[in-house]
Each structure stands twice: as structure tokens, then as C-alpha cells.
Amino acid sequence: MLIIEPVENMRVTIAAMLVKLSFGKVIQAKNGAEALVILDKGHINIVISEYNLPKVNGIELLRHIRSNYETSRIPFVMLSSTIEQNEVLLAIQHGVSEYVVKPFSIKILQKYLISSMENPIKSTASLLSTYKENAITQSEIVQEKPVILVVDDVPDIIHVIADVLRKDYKVKGVVSGEKALKICQSKSQPDLILLDIMMPGMDGLELCKIIKTDPLTQHITIIFLTALNQPEKVVEGLSLGAVDYITKPINPKITKARVKTHINSILNQKLLRSQLDTMIDNISLRDEFDRIIQNDLKSPISHLLAGIEDILKSKKNSNVVATIAQSLKLSCSSLSQQVSNMGILYKIEDGSYKLSPEIFDLSLLVIDVIEKYSLLIERKNLELKTEFNGQHKVKGEASLTSSIISSLLQNAIEAAPNGSVIKLSLENKAQLAYLKLTNRGSIPQEMNKVFFEKYSTSGKKDASGIGTYSAKLMTEIQLGTIELNSSIQGETTINLSLPASN
């Protein structure tokens, strides 16, 4: 893991957070130029980088990582102290995994690191679900009452403060620094601490120092409770990281006003993060939709327009018109299927797709798909050899399976050299139905591992990289498997299995 942060104490703090989270070896760099040297040596699996870096800035670093095949899918988390829409847009356009606003807690960092590892280049559905989770208003945030921890060795003072604040906040109270520390280090951390400076045992200053030097707790806001004759203690406490102080005996109106000011700051920070997530999601969704429109749907629409033009030119030749009509039918079918697949894909990705399995004959479905692509096969002078006899009953969704086989066969036709042979076989074995599709033409070795990943295009011009990814998801939701085998002899084989029905 590589951290690039020009401010040393921030860099050390992030490194300490990562150690706490058991992320293994952490390498640090103070500028983009140092980071490039480290990256060129390899063995970096995650990058966390400040946006504004000296020498080579965060965007240039991100662009370098995404343009290099060896590093193109490394999770990249961008950090920034400000939110400028143009900066966020630029980061999204260059493939940032997550964008985190400073300051942040260890829990927030952990959340975004996990998300970036699961989706280095985010998928649409994950963006949709994140959008739904994070598109919240400040009023919704306020509905979750902020938690205030009152720490004072005098129980009566805790009761007085609790009475003043409990209408607007969830108030907890403890009488020692040791007990307060346990709460702060637990999963139920407070948003704000009202902390007495003078206490037996662990006093307020000692507790403040521990909280503010621990990556797990340093985000917690601290306001000191102090006597009028302790100005030097207040100064020391503020230097340790406290944000304010309230004198005892407390004035209810002043206490409520000061607590409200700092709680509002905390809520605004939460809202800021939410708005950033929403902005990133909206930008990413728009970019991905543009990509699909430009690549996936452009080709069949172009075929339709060209076919209509050919019909107008050849309207007196019935044979030519019939051939063109068949081509137009294929383009319409392809366009309809791709539009349908977009909606299905989103639902599969976010877990909302409801499978409706049925028993159908895989061999009949394969014959229908082959017929649909017969004109393309003829145009390339390909020979399609099939090997299957009788029925091959499977349990799944016929429409999903048709989309899978259509995508795989279209890929095979496009990849196969003119005049070559494509082989397609079916067999049932051990409660599974197997489909094997082989064509001439091998896939680059470096593409084997990412062939079924989203946006993986195998170098095909104007390809979106959605087809094989969709085929994989549609197979797996039917409890099937799909594998690629590209041999050095120049052949590519796809092995597909689906649950058979006796």
C-alpha cells in the first residue's frame, strides 16, 4: 500500500490508521515524483493520494496508473481538504476509485478502502446503491440524534448537563477518564465529549492527548469543562486538540449554544461527505450511460440506417431486399436485447434481480441463436460445426441464457478469421449441461484473467466491455459457471455450464 501526502503529520496519521486496520506493509511518499519511482518498482496494491501534490499532482499520478496495463486496476483513493466539482469530475474521468474529504475517521477510511478494493473502477449498480444510501438531507442526519459523552468525577454535574442537553441529543455520562476511553475505543463512539479537566486518576488532559493521538479516536470533538481559575490548563487542552471550553458552574444557555455550534459543524461535515458521494455517483452514472449509448447501441443503429439505405437503392431486386431485411431484423433484435440487458444487468449487480427459473431445452435455444447469426456467419464464410444430439434440458431462465449464448457466439464470429471453423457442442454430465464454444484466434495472455471483467475489451475497437461481463453475471445468477481457455496454439474456448433438469 502506498500513501502520497505532502504534510508529514497527516501522512504519519494515515499510516497509523492503516496499521490499526491490519493493511500490511505501508510505503510513504511526500510527492508525486517519489510515488512514480515507487510504482515503477511494482508490488503496490492500493494507492491513497492527496489531490494537491508537489511535482506530480494527484490527477497526473492517477492518469499514469490508469494508462499502464500493469497498474490500471489498482484501487486509487483520492484525498482532499476541499470539494471543487471540477476537481471531482476530473478525478472521476480518470478512473478514481473513491474520493475522501479531510478530516476523516478511521471508520470512514476503512469504508472507502473496502469499497475501492471491491470496485477499483466502480460498477453502475454499486454507484446506484451508494447513491440511494448517501443521498440524504441534513434533516435526515439530524433525526439520528448526535451522541454526547459527559465525563466528570462529580455525578451531579453529569445529571445537570444531561438535563440541559437530552432533549436534542443522546447523552451518556461516566465519572472517570478510564471509562470514557473504553467508550471512545468501542464501536459506539460519541460525536462530542464534554470533558472535565481535573479528575482523579486519568485527568481530562491525559485523556484528550490519548484520544487525539489515536487514529481510531482522533476525529472525536472535545470541549473541556473547567473552573474559572484554570486558564493555563485550558490553553494546554486546546493545544492538545480540544476545540472549545465551558466554565463551571455551567450556564445552560451558553452550554446549549456552544454544543449546538460544534454539533452543527459535525453534521455539516457528514452532509458534505454525503453530497460528495452523491456528486461522484451522478457524474459516474452519466459517464457510464454515455459510454453504453456511444458503443453498445451505436453499432446496431448504424446497421439499421445502412440497411434502410441499401433497401432504397435495391428495391427492384427482391433477393437483395430479403437479405437486407434479415440483416435489419438481426440489428433490431440485437438492439432490443442490449436495451433489455442493461436493465437486467443493473438489477443483478445490486442484488435486486429475481430469478424465475423454468425447464427448457438448451439445444433448441442454441439452434435459435445460431439461426439469428446465420447471416454474419455467411458473410465471413465461416463454418459452424455443431455437436449435440437429442434434448438437453436445463433449469434456468431461457431469456438470460439466450443473451449469454448470443453474446458468446457474436464474440466468436467477430474474432474468428474469415473462412475458419467455429465449433459448438453440448453434453449433459453430473447434473450439469455443458456448452463448449471454440473459435480460431487467441486472446492476449494478459487479457485471460480480466476477460469477464467489466470494460475488458480484448483490444476490440469501439467495444464497451459489457458483453462478456454480462454473460458472466447472467450465468452465475443461474448457478452456472463460465470459463475462458485461450491456448497458445491460437484457439479460444468458452466453457459454459448450467444446472441440468432430469
mmCIF file of N, CA and C in Angstrom, residues 11 28 33 110 170 368:
data_model
loop_
_atom_site.group_PDB
_atom_site.id
_atom_site.type_symbol
_atom_site.label_atom_id
_atom_site.label_comp_id
_atom_site.label_asym_id
_atom_site.label_seq_id
_atom_site.Cartn_x
_atom_site.Cartn_y
_atom_site.Cartn_z
ATOM 1 N N ARG A 11 0.444 12.362 6.916
ATOM 2 C CA ARG A 11 0.937 11.109 6.312
ATOM 3 C C ARG A 11 1.158 10.043 7.380
ATOM 4 N N GLN A 28 5.430 5.135 2.240
ATOM 5 C CA GLN A 28 5.043 6.542 2.247
ATOM 6 C C GLN A 28 5.863 7.337 1.236
ATOM 7 N N ALA A 33 6.364 12.708 -7.592
ATOM 8 C CA ALA A 33 7.562 12.180 -8.251
ATOM 9 C C ALA A 33 8.102 10.963 -7.501
ATOM 10 N N GLN A 110 -11.698 3.218 6.393
ATOM 11 C CA GLN A 110 -11.896 1.774 6.196
ATOM 12 C C GLN A 110 -13.031 1.507 5.204
ATOM 13 N N LYS A 170 -28.489 12.517 22.378
ATOM 14 C CA LYS A 170 -28.391 11.319 23.207
ATOM 15 C C LYS A 170 -27.186 11.512 24.127
ATOM 16 N N ASP A 368 -31.891 -21.653 -32.197
ATOM 17 C CA ASP A 368 -32.493 -20.341 -32.461
ATOM 18 C C ASP A 368 -31.434 -19.246 -32.527
#
